Amino acid sequence: VCDALTETAYLASVCELGSSLSTNDGGFYMRVHGFDDKLLDLFDTLFEVFMQFKGRSDGSLPESIRSERFDLCLETYRRQCINSGMKAAALATNLRINCLRPTSWSSQQKVEVHSQS
């Protein structure tokens, strides 16, 4: 999503506005921050691009997302999942979460799903 908004992200950073998008077990987490009256406009722009993915059951990408950049981002995410259990503390945390929330996906399960597609 950030690649599709490079110009917007740059202009926002000049105005000391920022944003981040991450995932958790419950879904997605979008954060916008800064002190400006344009903060809501930044959120609207980000949310509009993010919602372009909704209803695309055929696996196609929105026009604003370049497939080459999406593939690179997906590969980065796969590597993060593969490397997530390299440190003992991270592995212990993931195991504890999987025991407490059996519906959550382990990093290995995420890698397996992304390797199939």
C-alpha positions as a LaTeX table, in Angstrom:
\begin{tabular}{lrrr}
\hline
Residue & $x$ (\AA) & $y$ (\AA) & $z$ (\AA) \\
\hline
Val1 & 0.00 & 0.00 & 0.00 \\
Cys2 & 2.84 & 2.39 & 0.82 \\
Asp3 & 4.37 & 1.93 & $-2.64$ \\
Ala4 & 1.16 & 3.13 & $-4.24$ \\
Leu5 & 1.28 & 6.23 & $-2.05$ \\
Thr6 & 4.94 & 7.24 & $-2.36$ \\
Glu7 & 4.20 & 10.85 & $-3.27$ \\
Thr8 & 1.50 & 11.18 & $-0.61$ \\
Ala9 & 3.78 & 9.64 & 2.02 \\
Tyr10 & 6.58 & 12.04 & 1.13 \\
Leu11 & 4.34 & 15.09 & 1.33 \\
Ala12 & 2.94 & 13.86 & 4.64 \\
Ser13 & 6.43 & 13.38 & 6.06 \\
Val14 & 7.32 & 16.95 & 5.07 \\
Cys15 & 4.34 & 18.07 & 7.17 \\
Glu16 & 5.51 & 15.76 & 9.99 \\
Leu17 & 2.61 & 13.36 & 9.46 \\
Gly18 & 3.16 & 9.64 & 9.33 \\
Ser19 & 1.40 & 6.35 & 8.96 \\
Ser20 & 1.92 & 2.64 & 9.44 \\
Leu21 & 0.03 & $-0.49$ & 8.50 \\
Ser22 & 0.56 & $-3.80$ & 10.24 \\
Thr23 & $-1.26$ & $-7.04$ & 10.91 \\
Asn24 & $-2.20$ & $-8.87$ & 14.04 \\
Asp25 & $-4.35$ & $-11.90$ & 14.87 \\
Gly26 & $-7.50$ & $-9.80$ & 14.69 \\
Gly27 & $-6.83$ & $-8.25$ & 11.29 \\
Phe28 & $-5.10$ & $-5.06$ & 10.21 \\
Tyr29 & $-3.93$ & $-2.11$ & 12.24 \\
Met30 & $-3.62$ & 1.28 & 10.53 \\
Arg31 & $-2.07$ & 4.17 & 12.42 \\
Val32 & $-1.77$ & 7.79 & 11.34 \\
His33 & 0.02 & 10.28 & 13.54 \\
Gly34 & 1.06 & 13.89 & 13.65 \\
Phe35 & $-0.33$ & 17.29 & 14.53 \\
Asp36 & $-2.02$ & 18.84 & 11.55 \\
Asp37 & $-5.51$ & 19.51 & 10.29 \\
Lys38 & $-4.72$ & 17.30 & 7.26 \\
Leu39 & $-4.41$ & 14.14 & 9.38 \\
Leu40 & $-7.93$ & 13.03 & 8.51 \\
Asp41 & $-7.21$ & 13.63 & 4.79 \\
Leu42 & $-4.15$ & 11.37 & 5.06 \\
Phe43 & $-6.24$ & 8.68 & 6.71 \\
Asp44 & $-8.93$ & 8.96 & 4.02 \\
Thr45 & $-6.33$ & 8.58 & 1.25 \\
Leu46 & $-4.68$ & 5.57 & 2.90 \\
Phe47 & $-8.00$ & 3.93 & 3.65 \\
Glu48 & $-9.22$ & 4.44 & 0.09 \\
Val49 & $-6.18$ & 2.63 & $-1.35$ \\
Phe50 & $-6.40$ & $-0.09$ & 1.30 \\
Met51 & $-10.08$ & $-0.74$ & 0.55 \\
Gln52 & $-9.35$ & $-1.21$ & $-3.16$ \\
Phe53 & $-8.30$ & $-4.76$ & $-2.19$ \\
Lys54 & $-11.80$ & $-5.56$ & $-0.89$ \\
Gly55 & $-13.86$ & $-7.97$ & $-2.98$ \\
Arg56 & $-11.01$ & $-9.16$ & $-5.19$ \\
Ser57 & $-11.57$ & $-12.89$ & $-4.88$ \\
Asp58 & $-9.74$ & $-13.57$ & $-8.16$ \\
Gly59 & $-6.39$ & $-12.53$ & $-6.66$ \\
Ser60 & $-5.96$ & $-9.49$ & $-8.91$ \\
Leu61 & $-4.31$ & $-6.34$ & $-7.64$ \\
Pro62 & $-5.80$ & $-2.84$ & $-7.70$ \\
Glu63 & $-4.56$ & $-0.63$ & $-10.53$ \\
Ser64 & $-2.59$ & 1.56 & $-8.12$ \\
Ile65 & $-0.50$ & $-1.41$ & $-6.91$ \\
Arg66 & 2.29 & $-2.57$ & $-9.22$ \\
Ser67 & 2.61 & $-6.36$ & $-9.34$ \\
Glu68 & 6.44 & $-6.30$ & $-9.26$ \\
Arg69 & 6.49 & $-4.25$ & $-6.05$ \\
Phe70 & 3.75 & $-6.39$ & $-4.52$ \\
Asp71 & 5.81 & $-9.53$ & $-5.22$ \\
Leu72 & 8.86 & $-7.94$ & $-3.57$ \\
Cys73 & 6.80 & $-6.97$ & $-0.51$ \\
Leu74 & 5.36 & $-10.48$ & $-0.33$ \\
Glu75 & 8.86 & $-11.98$ & $-0.49$ \\
Thr76 & 9.99 & $-9.67$ & 2.33 \\
Tyr77 & 7.01 & $-10.82$ & 4.41 \\
Arg78 & 7.84 & $-14.48$ & 3.72 \\
Arg79 & 11.42 & $-13.94$ & 4.89 \\
Gln80 & 10.18 & $-12.23$ & 8.06 \\
Cys81 & 7.98 & $-15.26$ & 8.78 \\
Ile82 & 10.83 & $-17.69$ & 8.12 \\
Asn83 & 13.24 & $-15.73$ & 10.30 \\
Ser84 & 10.76 & $-15.08$ & 13.11 \\
Gly85 & 11.75 & $-18.18$ & 15.09 \\
Met86 & 15.51 & $-17.69$ & 14.85 \\
Lys87 & 15.85 & $-16.15$ & 18.31 \\
Ala88 & 14.87 & $-18.16$ & 21.35 \\
Ala89 & 12.84 & $-15.36$ & 22.92 \\
Ala90 & 10.77 & $-14.86$ & 19.74 \\
Leu91 & 10.21 & $-18.59$ & 19.40 \\
Ala92 & 9.07 & $-18.84$ & 23.03 \\
Thr93 & 6.69 & $-15.92$ & 22.53 \\
Asn94 & 5.19 & $-17.48$ & 19.40 \\
Leu95 & 4.76 & $-20.84$ & 21.12 \\
Arg96 & 3.09 & $-19.21$ & 24.12 \\
Ile97 & 0.68 & $-17.31$ & 21.86 \\
Asn98 & $-0.15$ & $-20.46$ & 19.91 \\
Cys99 & $-0.93$ & $-22.30$ & 23.16 \\
Leu100 & $-3.12$ & $-19.49$ & 24.46 \\
Arg101 & $-4.81$ & $-18.75$ & 21.13 \\
Pro102 & $-4.98$ & $-21.93$ & 19.08 \\
Thr103 & $-6.77$ & $-20.05$ & 16.30 \\
Ser104 & $-3.70$ & $-17.89$ & 15.62 \\
Trp105 & $-1.40$ & $-18.93$ & 12.81 \\
Ser106 & 2.23 & $-19.72$ & 13.46 \\
Ser107 & 4.88 & $-18.22$ & 11.24 \\
Gln108 & 5.51 & $-21.62$ & 9.70 \\
Gln109 & 1.83 & $-21.97$ & 8.78 \\
Lys110 & 1.90 & $-18.52$ & 7.17 \\
Val111 & 4.95 & $-19.48$ & 5.10 \\
Glu112 & 3.26 & $-22.69$ & 3.95 \\
Val113 & 0.12 & $-20.83$ & 2.85 \\
His114 & 2.11 & $-18.20$ & 0.95 \\
Ser115 & 4.27 & $-20.84$ & $-0.72$ \\
Gln116 & 1.17 & $-22.53$ & $-2.16$ \\
Ser117 & 0.01 & $-19.39$ & $-3.94$ \\
\hline
\end{tabular}
